[in-house]
Amino acid sequence: MIYVSSNGGVSWTQSLNLQDGRRIEMAVSPAQPTWVYAVVSGIDDGLYGVYKSTNSGASFIQIFSGTTSNLLGWLSNGSGTGGQGWYDLSLAVSPTNANTIILGRVLTWKSINGGSSWVYSNGAHVDKHMHKYTSGGQLFECNDGGIYMSADNGATWIDKSSNLSIAQMYKLGVSQRSSGEVLTGLQDNGTQSLNNGSWDYANGGDGMECIIDYNDANVQYSSTQSGNI
């Protein structure tokens, strides 16, 4: 449900009632300050719909349905059902063009016609938690892999988090035979190995339990989502 206040929060009026809607994210643009966009996840955490108000939130109409394409799912063609709207959901509108909208969940999607149609925006890590535009039009994305920046409304992305020590470690595997050799599983960022003072990519997915064989350091094990080896 969406409520709107015109007196600084003293009182509120319901402007959108969705019995089967769950999490909602909203966004506005300085280019059209009376327009309000809202993305709503459904009971299965897939896309319920995208909505638009042209009267500062007093009323909304649906401009895109989750039955057309599941933008909150796992597939870049929008097929399938379900999603994880409970975990990650984001919406942003260009400060210079209110018809350019960025929507994020597992993947990032872009619309240039006010939400009537959407295209997949590739190039950044999965699981989107926040999108924000600067006044100059740069778009920043916060996801499970860090912080990314786009200067072309999501057509291309630059990783801005390469020097940030922000990885979350689940488990460590330490060699009993080779000094300084370590294997670690990282939240949403795969498995990394430390050898001779440098870190290297070892495996993808969501890194979890890992171990280095006690007798032979060349035998190493890593796991991914749900502990799969």
mmCIF file of C-alpha atoms in Angstrom:
data_model
loop_
_atom_site.group_PDB
_atom_site.id
_atom_site.type_symbol
_atom_site.label_atom_id
_atom_site.label_comp_id
_atom_site.label_asym_id
_atom_site.label_seq_id
_atom_site.Cartn_x
_atom_site.Cartn_y
_atom_site.Cartn_z
ATOM 1 C CA MET A 1 0.000 0.000 0.000
ATOM 2 C CA ILE A 2 1.079 3.575 -0.633
ATOM 3 C CA TYR A 3 -0.014 6.535 1.456
ATOM 4 C CA VAL A 4 0.488 10.224 0.649
ATOM 5 C CA SER A 5 0.627 13.273 2.917
ATOM 6 C CA SER A 6 0.266 16.874 1.739
ATOM 7 C CA ASN A 7 0.800 18.478 5.139
ATOM 8 C CA GLY A 8 4.244 17.309 6.154
ATOM 9 C CA GLY A 9 3.123 14.006 7.631
ATOM 10 C CA VAL A 10 0.371 15.297 9.933
ATOM 11 C CA SER A 11 -2.203 13.161 8.126
ATOM 12 C CA TRP A 12 -2.080 10.470 5.444
ATOM 13 C CA THR A 13 -4.374 9.251 2.653
ATOM 14 C CA GLN A 14 -4.133 5.874 0.957
ATOM 15 C CA SER A 15 -3.417 6.304 -2.757
ATOM 16 C CA LEU A 16 -2.627 2.713 -3.836
ATOM 17 C CA ASN A 17 -4.082 -0.442 -2.315
ATOM 18 C CA LEU A 18 -2.552 -3.713 -3.518
ATOM 19 C CA GLN A 19 -3.740 -6.702 -1.504
ATOM 20 C CA ASP A 20 -1.181 -9.028 -3.099
ATOM 21 C CA GLY A 21 1.646 -6.504 -3.188
ATOM 22 C CA ARG A 22 4.589 -6.803 -0.857
ATOM 23 C CA ARG A 23 7.748 -4.675 -0.834
ATOM 24 C CA ILE A 24 7.565 -1.295 -2.601
ATOM 25 C CA GLU A 25 10.311 1.065 -3.768
ATOM 26 C CA MET A 26 9.545 4.557 -5.106
ATOM 27 C CA ALA A 27 11.495 7.175 -7.063
ATOM 28 C CA VAL A 28 11.013 10.687 -8.458
ATOM 29 C CA SER A 29 12.939 12.977 -10.813
ATOM 30 C CA PRO A 30 13.637 16.729 -10.620
ATOM 31 C CA ALA A 31 12.792 16.805 -14.323
ATOM 32 C CA GLN A 32 9.137 15.996 -13.477
ATOM 33 C CA PRO A 33 8.673 16.530 -9.723
ATOM 34 C CA THR A 34 4.970 15.590 -9.763
ATOM 35 C CA TRP A 35 5.692 12.164 -11.266
ATOM 36 C CA VAL A 36 6.180 9.279 -8.844
ATOM 37 C CA TYR A 37 7.217 5.782 -9.927
ATOM 38 C CA ALA A 38 6.742 2.690 -7.761
ATOM 39 C CA VAL A 39 7.874 -0.909 -8.244
ATOM 40 C CA VAL A 40 6.012 -3.573 -6.274
ATOM 41 C CA SER A 41 7.027 -7.169 -5.561
ATOM 42 C CA GLY A 42 4.363 -9.856 -5.269
ATOM 43 C CA ILE A 43 3.607 -12.702 -2.881
ATOM 44 C CA ASP A 44 6.247 -14.873 -4.581
ATOM 45 C CA ASP A 45 8.754 -11.961 -4.482
ATOM 46 C CA GLY A 46 8.626 -11.665 -8.263
ATOM 47 C CA LEU A 47 7.361 -8.552 -10.036
ATOM 48 C CA TYR A 48 3.796 -7.563 -9.203
ATOM 49 C CA GLY A 49 3.915 -4.382 -11.263
ATOM 50 C CA VAL A 50 5.369 -0.946 -11.959
ATOM 51 C CA TYR A 51 3.123 2.020 -11.176
ATOM 52 C CA LYS A 52 3.142 5.725 -11.988
ATOM 53 C CA SER A 53 1.556 8.831 -10.514
ATOM 54 C CA THR A 54 1.433 12.173 -12.343
ATOM 55 C CA ASN A 55 -0.168 14.072 -9.455
ATOM 56 C CA SER A 56 2.447 13.824 -6.695
ATOM 57 C CA GLY A 57 1.233 10.448 -5.491
ATOM 58 C CA ALA A 58 -2.466 11.246 -5.107
ATOM 59 C CA SER A 59 -3.301 8.349 -7.440
ATOM 60 C CA PHE A 60 -1.394 5.654 -9.353
ATOM 61 C CA ILE A 61 -1.907 3.623 -12.520
ATOM 62 C CA GLN A 62 -0.124 0.415 -13.484
ATOM 63 C CA ILE A 63 2.248 0.968 -16.419
ATOM 64 C CA PHE A 64 3.894 -2.475 -16.485
ATOM 65 C CA SER A 65 2.651 -5.821 -15.211
ATOM 66 C CA GLY A 66 4.614 -8.708 -13.772
ATOM 67 C CA THR A 67 2.631 -11.009 -16.048
ATOM 68 C CA THR A 68 4.288 -9.311 -19.043
ATOM 69 C CA SER A 69 7.851 -9.875 -17.848
ATOM 70 C CA ASN A 70 9.248 -10.788 -14.438
ATOM 71 C CA LEU A 71 11.860 -8.069 -13.939
ATOM 72 C CA LEU A 72 12.468 -9.284 -10.390
ATOM 73 C CA GLY A 73 13.395 -12.818 -11.415
ATOM 74 C CA TRP A 74 16.749 -14.454 -12.086
ATOM 75 C CA LEU A 75 16.698 -14.550 -15.904
ATOM 76 C CA SER A 76 17.792 -11.773 -18.271
ATOM 77 C CA ASN A 77 14.907 -12.493 -20.651
ATOM 78 C CA GLY A 78 12.357 -11.783 -17.924
ATOM 79 C CA SER A 79 10.895 -15.291 -17.939
ATOM 80 C CA GLY A 80 10.137 -17.441 -14.933
ATOM 81 C CA THR A 81 8.309 -16.739 -11.702
ATOM 82 C CA GLY A 82 9.361 -15.756 -8.209
ATOM 83 C CA GLY A 83 12.315 -13.727 -7.099
ATOM 84 C CA GLN A 84 13.868 -12.255 -3.999
ATOM 85 C CA GLY A 85 12.148 -8.897 -3.683
ATOM 86 C CA TRP A 86 12.339 -9.377 0.082
ATOM 87 C CA TYR A 87 16.133 -9.122 -0.142
ATOM 88 C CA ASP A 88 17.002 -6.615 -2.865
ATOM 89 C CA LEU A 89 14.897 -4.076 -4.742
ATOM 90 C CA SER A 90 15.850 -0.682 -6.136
ATOM 91 C CA LEU A 91 14.402 2.093 -8.304
ATOM 92 C CA ALA A 92 15.839 5.355 -9.657
ATOM 93 C CA VAL A 93 14.836 7.961 -12.253
ATOM 94 C CA SER A 94 17.189 10.148 -14.286
ATOM 95 C CA PRO A 95 17.402 13.735 -12.975
ATOM 96 C CA THR A 96 17.326 15.089 -16.534
ATOM 97 C CA ASN A 97 14.792 12.770 -18.214
ATOM 98 C CA ALA A 98 11.891 11.426 -16.175
ATOM 99 C CA ASN A 99 11.211 8.739 -18.787
ATOM 100 C CA THR A 100 14.554 7.039 -18.075
ATOM 101 C CA ILE A 101 14.101 4.600 -15.203
ATOM 102 C CA ILE A 102 16.509 2.129 -13.604
ATOM 103 C CA LEU A 103 15.109 -0.896 -11.775
ATOM 104 C CA GLY A 104 17.234 -3.348 -9.837
ATOM 105 C CA ARG A 105 16.755 -6.705 -8.161
ATOM 106 C CA VAL A 106 18.975 -9.662 -9.054
ATOM 107 C CA LEU A 107 19.628 -7.921 -12.386
ATOM 108 C CA THR A 108 19.433 -4.302 -13.535
ATOM 109 C CA TRP A 109 16.769 -3.197 -16.013
ATOM 110 C CA LYS A 110 16.345 0.101 -17.870
ATOM 111 C CA SER A 111 13.363 1.830 -19.456
ATOM 112 C CA ILE A 112 13.641 4.897 -21.701
ATOM 113 C CA ASN A 113 9.918 5.285 -22.346
ATOM 114 C CA GLY A 114 8.529 5.873 -18.886
ATOM 115 C CA GLY A 115 8.265 2.223 -17.909
ATOM 116 C CA SER A 116 6.291 0.906 -20.888
ATOM 117 C CA SER A 117 9.115 -1.473 -21.863
ATOM 118 C CA TRP A 118 12.385 -2.601 -20.305
ATOM 119 C CA VAL A 119 15.796 -3.864 -21.439
ATOM 120 C CA TYR A 120 18.398 -5.792 -19.465
ATOM 121 C CA SER A 121 21.406 -3.699 -18.394
ATOM 122 C CA ASN A 122 24.500 -5.912 -18.170
ATOM 123 C CA GLY A 123 27.946 -5.332 -16.692
ATOM 124 C CA ALA A 124 27.640 -5.092 -12.904
ATOM 125 C CA HIS A 125 27.515 -7.628 -10.084
ATOM 126 C CA VAL A 126 24.156 -9.213 -9.250
ATOM 127 C CA ASP A 127 21.762 -8.428 -6.369
ATOM 128 C CA LYS A 128 20.959 -4.709 -6.461
ATOM 129 C CA HIS A 129 20.226 -2.848 -3.236
ATOM 130 C CA MET A 130 20.378 0.814 -4.267
ATOM 131 C CA HIS A 131 20.553 3.059 -7.340
ATOM 132 C CA LYS A 132 21.205 6.791 -7.030
ATOM 133 C CA TYR A 133 21.816 9.505 -9.607
ATOM 134 C CA THR A 134 24.042 12.506 -9.007
ATOM 135 C CA SER A 135 22.784 15.910 -10.146
ATOM 136 C CA GLY A 136 25.194 15.605 -13.065
ATOM 137 C CA GLY A 137 23.610 12.375 -14.280
ATOM 138 C CA GLN A 138 26.120 9.801 -13.029
ATOM 139 C CA LEU A 139 24.378 6.644 -11.845
ATOM 140 C CA PHE A 140 25.710 4.698 -8.861
ATOM 141 C CA GLU A 141 24.681 1.146 -8.045
ATOM 142 C CA CYS A 142 25.224 -0.659 -4.738
ATOM 143 C CA ASN A 143 25.051 -4.440 -5.042
ATOM 144 C CA ASP A 144 26.406 -7.551 -3.373
ATOM 145 C CA GLY A 145 29.697 -7.059 -5.212
ATOM 146 C CA GLY A 146 30.317 -3.461 -4.145
ATOM 147 C CA ILE A 147 29.794 -0.066 -5.794
ATOM 148 C CA TYR A 148 29.519 0.519 -9.543
ATOM 149 C CA MET A 149 29.182 3.714 -11.570
ATOM 150 C CA SER A 150 27.637 4.348 -14.991
ATOM 151 C CA ALA A 151 27.923 7.546 -17.018
ATOM 152 C CA ASP A 152 25.477 6.369 -19.699
ATOM 153 C CA ASN A 153 22.329 5.387 -17.780
ATOM 154 C CA GLY A 154 23.398 1.800 -17.216
ATOM 155 C CA ALA A 155 24.658 0.907 -20.696
ATOM 156 C CA THR A 156 28.155 0.314 -19.271
ATOM 157 C CA TRP A 157 29.440 0.036 -15.709
ATOM 158 C CA ILE A 158 32.732 0.747 -13.933
ATOM 159 C CA ASP A 159 33.617 -1.091 -10.719
ATOM 160 C CA LYS A 160 34.456 1.575 -8.116
ATOM 161 C CA SER A 161 35.028 -0.794 -5.188
ATOM 162 C CA SER A 162 38.310 -2.449 -6.162
ATOM 163 C CA ASN A 163 40.252 -0.787 -3.318
ATOM 164 C CA LEU A 164 37.570 -1.186 -0.658
ATOM 165 C CA SER A 165 38.130 -3.949 1.894
ATOM 166 C CA ILE A 166 34.445 -4.777 2.313
ATOM 167 C CA ALA A 167 34.167 -8.502 1.563
ATOM 168 C CA GLN A 168 32.338 -10.629 4.136
ATOM 169 C CA MET A 169 34.069 -13.918 4.886
ATOM 170 C CA TYR A 170 32.039 -17.002 5.760
ATOM 171 C CA LYS A 171 34.785 -19.567 6.302
ATOM 172 C CA LEU A 172 38.570 -19.996 6.163
ATOM 173 C CA GLY A 173 40.661 -22.960 5.086
ATOM 174 C CA VAL A 174 44.303 -22.776 6.202
ATOM 175 C CA SER A 175 47.086 -25.011 4.913
ATOM 176 C CA GLN A 176 48.846 -27.161 7.497
ATOM 177 C CA ARG A 177 51.745 -27.835 5.123
ATOM 178 C CA SER A 178 52.388 -24.552 3.332
ATOM 179 C CA SER A 179 52.946 -21.338 5.271
ATOM 180 C CA GLY A 180 50.697 -18.444 4.264
ATOM 181 C CA GLU A 181 48.303 -20.385 2.038
ATOM 182 C CA VAL A 182 44.649 -19.617 2.782
ATOM 183 C CA LEU A 183 41.300 -20.310 1.117
ATOM 184 C CA THR A 184 38.216 -18.237 2.049
ATOM 185 C CA GLY A 185 34.537 -18.248 1.070
ATOM 186 C CA LEU A 186 33.027 -14.782 0.587
ATOM 187 C CA GLN A 187 29.395 -13.700 0.835
ATOM 188 C CA ASP A 188 28.142 -13.356 -2.767
ATOM 189 C CA ASN A 189 31.681 -13.032 -4.112
ATOM 190 C CA GLY A 190 32.950 -16.538 -4.629
ATOM 191 C CA THR A 191 36.045 -18.171 -3.145
ATOM 192 C CA GLN A 192 39.454 -16.492 -3.020
ATOM 193 C CA SER A 193 42.853 -18.063 -2.386
ATOM 194 C CA LEU A 194 45.877 -16.440 -0.756
ATOM 195 C CA ASN A 195 49.248 -17.758 -1.899
ATOM 196 C CA ASN A 196 52.647 -16.053 -1.825
ATOM 197 C CA GLY A 197 51.088 -12.854 -0.504
ATOM 198 C CA SER A 198 48.499 -12.273 -3.231
ATOM 199 C CA TRP A 199 44.786 -13.041 -3.517
ATOM 200 C CA ASP A 200 43.435 -14.854 -6.573
ATOM 201 C CA TYR A 201 39.982 -15.892 -7.765
ATOM 202 C CA ALA A 202 39.370 -19.596 -7.080
ATOM 203 C CA ASN A 203 35.650 -20.237 -7.588
ATOM 204 C CA GLY A 204 32.396 -18.347 -8.233
ATOM 205 C CA GLY A 205 28.921 -18.231 -6.759
ATOM 206 C CA ASP A 206 28.297 -17.496 -3.096
ATOM 207 C CA GLY A 207 31.450 -18.710 -1.386
ATOM 208 C CA MET A 208 30.868 -20.717 1.779
ATOM 209 C CA GLU A 209 32.752 -23.564 3.492
ATOM 210 C CA CYS A 210 36.257 -24.267 2.205
ATOM 211 C CA ILE A 211 39.189 -26.391 3.294
ATOM 212 C CA ILE A 212 42.762 -27.233 2.298
ATOM 213 C CA ASP A 213 43.744 -30.884 2.625
ATOM 214 C CA TYR A 214 45.809 -31.410 5.765
ATOM 215 C CA ASN A 215 48.319 -33.659 4.016
ATOM 216 C CA ASP A 216 48.416 -32.211 0.486
ATOM 217 C CA ALA A 217 48.005 -28.435 0.094
ATOM 218 C CA ASN A 218 47.386 -28.892 -3.624
ATOM 219 C CA VAL A 219 44.044 -30.541 -2.820
ATOM 220 C CA GLN A 220 41.536 -27.832 -1.944
ATOM 221 C CA TYR A 221 37.746 -27.759 -1.609
ATOM 222 C CA SER A 222 35.288 -24.888 -1.992
ATOM 223 C CA SER A 223 31.509 -24.679 -1.825
ATOM 224 C CA THR A 224 28.789 -22.403 -3.179
ATOM 225 C CA GLN A 225 25.116 -21.670 -2.487
ATOM 226 C CA SER A 226 23.554 -23.921 0.147
ATOM 227 C CA GLY A 227 26.920 -25.545 0.802
ATOM 228 C CA ASN A 228 27.177 -27.334 -2.551
ATOM 229 C CA ILE A 229 30.727 -28.617 -3.128
#
